[in-house]
Amino acid sequence: AWLKAAVSQYRAFLNPEYAKVLDLEIRTNPLYHPAVNAGLYHAKHYTGQEEMFLSTIAEKIPGVKASERAYVGFLNMVRFYTFYQIANQWQGSIRTAKDYRDLAKFLNHATGRGDWKWLNKYLKEANIFFFAPRLAVGRIQVITDLFTADDPVRKLIAANLVESVGVGLLILGLIGTIGKATDKFEIE
């Protein structure tokens, strides 16, 4: 899901019509309505944004609107195609409506759609003081989802967190190794 979304993101950046095609592709999937009913967030390319901005001044800067269109399309694809993939894997097994709600909640949080009630109430004010407050809250909620989700989703969350931490540690280790290697060759 991620690779397909990443490639499509660049095409949506260059072509607004392609972004509409991607959105239509998401909406025509048979699992779209179950995903939305479970609470999966679908950002609208035309009427909404991932984060609420205080003004539309930034959109007047060349490239900003295209960048936002690409980003919104990318996150929609990651959310929905991941949901579709997991839901298809679950077919034939016993899953409850709560499992699908937990999955939707986790995917929302993992893609930066945190939603604490107080945040929703004061989102405009939070955007004044913090960069992307939904994203920050979503990062915390991914961890709390590990403790609130039922078993099938909890396993997915745990695997995702282990993978994310593992990749992060690998990258830090490589950077540290590169740093140590470059220390040996000091330029005087």
Short mmCIF file of C-alpha atoms in Angstrom, two decimals:
data_model
loop_
_atom_site.label_atom_id
_atom_site.label_comp_id
_atom_site.label_asym_id
_atom_site.label_seq_id
_atom_site.Cartn_x
_atom_site.Cartn_y
_atom_site.Cartn_z
CA ALA A 1 0.00 0.00 0.00
CA TRP A 2 2.78 2.41 0.92
CA LEU A 3 4.79 2.03 -2.30
CA LYS A 4 1.73 2.38 -4.53
CA ALA A 5 0.68 5.46 -2.55
CA ALA A 6 4.18 6.99 -2.77
CA VAL A 7 4.27 6.62 -6.56
CA SER A 8 0.72 7.96 -6.92
CA GLN A 9 1.59 10.92 -4.70
CA TYR A 10 4.01 12.27 -7.31
CA ARG A 11 1.53 11.82 -10.11
CA ALA A 12 -1.17 13.62 -8.08
CA PHE A 13 1.28 16.47 -7.42
CA LEU A 14 1.69 17.01 -11.16
CA ASN A 15 -1.89 16.38 -12.23
CA PRO A 16 -5.05 17.43 -10.31
CA GLU A 17 -7.15 15.12 -12.51
CA TYR A 18 -5.06 12.14 -11.43
CA ALA A 19 -5.83 13.00 -7.79
CA LYS A 20 -9.54 12.79 -8.64
CA VAL A 21 -9.03 9.40 -10.31
CA LEU A 22 -7.25 8.11 -7.19
CA ASP A 23 -10.07 9.37 -5.00
CA LEU A 24 -12.62 7.66 -7.25
CA GLU A 25 -10.59 4.44 -7.10
CA ILE A 26 -10.72 4.54 -3.29
CA ARG A 27 -14.47 5.28 -3.24
CA THR A 28 -15.44 2.54 -5.70
CA ASN A 29 -13.76 -0.28 -3.76
CA PRO A 30 -16.41 -2.61 -2.26
CA LEU A 31 -14.79 -2.16 1.18
CA TYR A 32 -14.99 1.65 1.08
CA HIS A 33 -18.31 1.98 2.91
CA PRO A 34 -17.44 -0.59 5.59
CA ALA A 35 -14.14 1.28 6.13
CA VAL A 36 -15.87 4.66 6.48
CA ASN A 37 -18.57 3.14 8.70
CA ALA A 38 -15.80 1.74 10.92
CA GLY A 39 -14.51 5.28 11.30
CA LEU A 40 -11.65 5.43 8.77
CA TYR A 41 -10.98 9.06 7.90
CA HIS A 42 -11.24 10.13 4.26
CA ALA A 43 -9.80 13.57 3.58
CA LYS A 44 -11.47 15.32 0.68
CA HIS A 45 -9.09 16.64 -1.96
CA TYR A 46 -11.43 19.46 -2.81
CA THR A 47 -13.11 20.57 0.39
CA GLY A 48 -10.75 19.74 3.23
CA GLN A 49 -7.19 19.42 4.38
CA GLU A 50 -5.25 17.06 6.59
CA GLU A 51 -4.57 19.78 9.13
CA MET A 52 -6.75 22.83 9.52
CA PHE A 53 -4.82 25.96 8.55
CA LEU A 54 -5.71 29.36 9.93
CA SER A 55 -5.65 30.94 6.50
CA THR A 56 -5.39 30.06 2.85
CA ILE A 57 -2.44 32.39 2.30
CA ALA A 58 -0.03 29.46 1.94
CA GLU A 59 -2.10 28.07 -0.95
CA LYS A 60 -1.19 31.15 -2.98
CA ILE A 61 2.49 30.14 -2.89
CA PRO A 62 3.32 28.21 -6.07
CA GLY A 63 3.43 24.46 -5.46
CA VAL A 64 1.76 24.46 -2.03
CA LYS A 65 -1.68 23.49 -3.29
CA ALA A 66 -0.21 20.71 -5.45
CA SER A 67 1.87 19.52 -2.51
CA GLU A 68 -1.18 19.37 -0.27
CA ARG A 69 -3.16 17.52 -2.94
CA ALA A 70 -0.36 14.95 -3.23
CA TYR A 71 -0.06 14.56 0.55
CA VAL A 72 -3.80 14.15 1.08
CA GLY A 73 -3.93 11.58 -1.72
CA PHE A 74 -0.97 9.69 -0.26
CA LEU A 75 -2.49 9.47 3.21
CA ASN A 76 -5.91 8.47 1.87
CA MET A 77 -4.32 5.69 -0.17
CA VAL A 78 -2.23 4.44 2.76
CA ARG A 79 -5.26 4.43 5.07
CA PHE A 80 -7.71 2.81 2.70
CA TYR A 81 -5.46 0.32 0.92
CA THR A 82 -4.06 -0.88 4.22
CA PHE A 83 -7.61 -1.28 5.55
CA TYR A 84 -8.65 -3.09 2.34
CA GLN A 85 -5.63 -5.41 2.52
CA ILE A 86 -6.19 -6.36 6.17
CA ALA A 87 -9.96 -6.70 5.74
CA ASN A 88 -9.37 -9.06 2.82
CA GLN A 89 -6.96 -11.11 4.95
CA TRP A 90 -9.61 -11.29 7.66
CA GLN A 91 -12.31 -12.63 5.31
CA GLY A 92 -13.48 -16.04 6.40
CA SER A 93 -12.40 -15.49 10.00
CA ILE A 94 -14.52 -14.33 12.87
CA ARG A 95 -14.05 -10.58 13.28
CA THR A 96 -16.35 -8.24 15.15
CA ALA A 97 -17.42 -4.73 14.24
CA LYS A 98 -15.17 -3.56 17.10
CA ASP A 99 -12.17 -5.19 15.39
CA TYR A 100 -12.85 -3.11 12.27
CA ARG A 101 -13.39 0.05 14.36
CA ASP A 102 -10.12 -0.62 16.21
CA LEU A 103 -8.35 -1.11 12.88
CA ALA A 104 -9.78 2.14 11.49
CA LYS A 105 -8.84 4.00 14.66
CA PHE A 106 -5.28 2.66 14.55
CA LEU A 107 -4.86 3.55 10.86
CA ASN A 108 -6.18 7.05 11.52
CA HIS A 109 -3.77 7.53 14.42
CA ALA A 110 -0.81 6.02 12.54
CA THR A 111 -1.37 8.44 9.65
CA GLY A 112 -1.59 11.51 11.87
CA ARG A 113 -5.32 11.76 12.58
CA GLY A 114 -5.27 11.98 16.36
CA ASP A 115 -8.63 12.78 17.90
CA TRP A 116 -8.94 13.60 21.54
CA LYS A 117 -12.21 15.36 22.27
CA TRP A 118 -10.48 18.38 23.78
CA LEU A 119 -8.28 18.63 20.69
CA ASN A 120 -11.24 18.66 18.33
CA LYS A 121 -12.87 21.40 20.40
CA TYR A 122 -9.75 23.61 20.45
CA LEU A 123 -8.11 22.62 17.18
CA LYS A 124 -8.00 26.14 15.78
CA GLU A 125 -6.26 27.42 18.91
CA ALA A 126 -3.92 24.41 19.07
CA ASN A 127 -2.77 25.14 15.51
CA ILE A 128 -1.63 28.59 16.64
CA PHE A 129 0.78 27.19 19.21
CA PHE A 130 1.72 23.77 17.82
CA PHE A 131 2.72 22.42 14.44
CA ALA A 132 0.25 19.69 13.39
CA PRO A 133 -1.37 18.94 16.77
CA ARG A 134 -3.41 16.05 15.31
CA LEU A 135 -0.18 14.41 14.16
CA ALA A 136 1.41 14.76 17.60
CA VAL A 137 -1.67 13.38 19.35
CA GLY A 138 -1.91 10.55 16.80
CA ARG A 139 1.65 9.46 17.61
CA ILE A 140 0.73 9.11 21.28
CA GLN A 141 -2.56 7.39 20.48
CA VAL A 142 -0.84 4.73 18.37
CA ILE A 143 0.83 3.54 21.57
CA THR A 144 -2.39 3.75 23.61
CA ASP A 145 -4.20 1.79 20.86
CA LEU A 146 -1.92 -1.10 21.73
CA PHE A 147 -3.67 -1.33 25.12
CA THR A 148 -7.24 -0.50 24.08
CA ALA A 149 -7.66 -2.58 20.90
CA ASP A 150 -8.88 -6.15 20.84
CA ASP A 151 -6.46 -8.99 20.16
CA PRO A 152 -6.39 -9.14 16.31
CA VAL A 153 -5.67 -5.41 15.97
CA ARG A 154 -3.35 -5.40 18.99
CA LYS A 155 -1.12 -7.91 17.18
CA LEU A 156 -1.01 -5.68 14.09
CA ILE A 157 -0.17 -2.62 16.19
CA ALA A 158 2.57 -4.46 18.09
CA ALA A 159 4.12 -5.72 14.86
CA ASN A 160 3.97 -2.21 13.38
CA LEU A 161 5.58 -0.62 16.44
CA VAL A 162 8.36 -3.25 16.58
CA GLU A 163 9.04 -2.76 12.88
CA SER A 164 9.10 1.05 13.21
CA VAL A 165 11.41 1.00 16.21
CA GLY A 166 13.64 -1.61 14.55
CA VAL A 167 14.01 0.43 11.37
CA GLY A 168 14.70 3.57 13.42
CA LEU A 169 17.40 1.83 15.43
CA LEU A 170 18.93 0.40 12.26
CA ILE A 171 19.10 3.85 10.69
CA LEU A 172 20.62 5.36 13.84
CA GLY A 173 23.17 2.54 13.95
CA LEU A 174 24.13 3.13 10.32
CA ILE A 175 24.45 6.86 10.90
CA GLY A 176 26.61 6.20 13.95
CA THR A 177 28.81 3.81 11.97
CA ILE A 178 29.18 6.32 9.15
CA GLY A 179 30.03 9.01 11.68
CA LYS A 180 32.73 6.84 13.26
CA ALA A 181 34.15 5.99 9.84
CA THR A 182 34.39 9.65 8.84
CA ASP A 183 36.14 10.55 12.10
CA LYS A 184 39.16 8.57 10.94
CA PHE A 185 39.65 10.79 7.92
CA GLU A 186 40.06 14.24 9.34
CA ILE A 187 40.89 17.00 6.91
CA GLU A 188 43.44 19.44 8.21
#
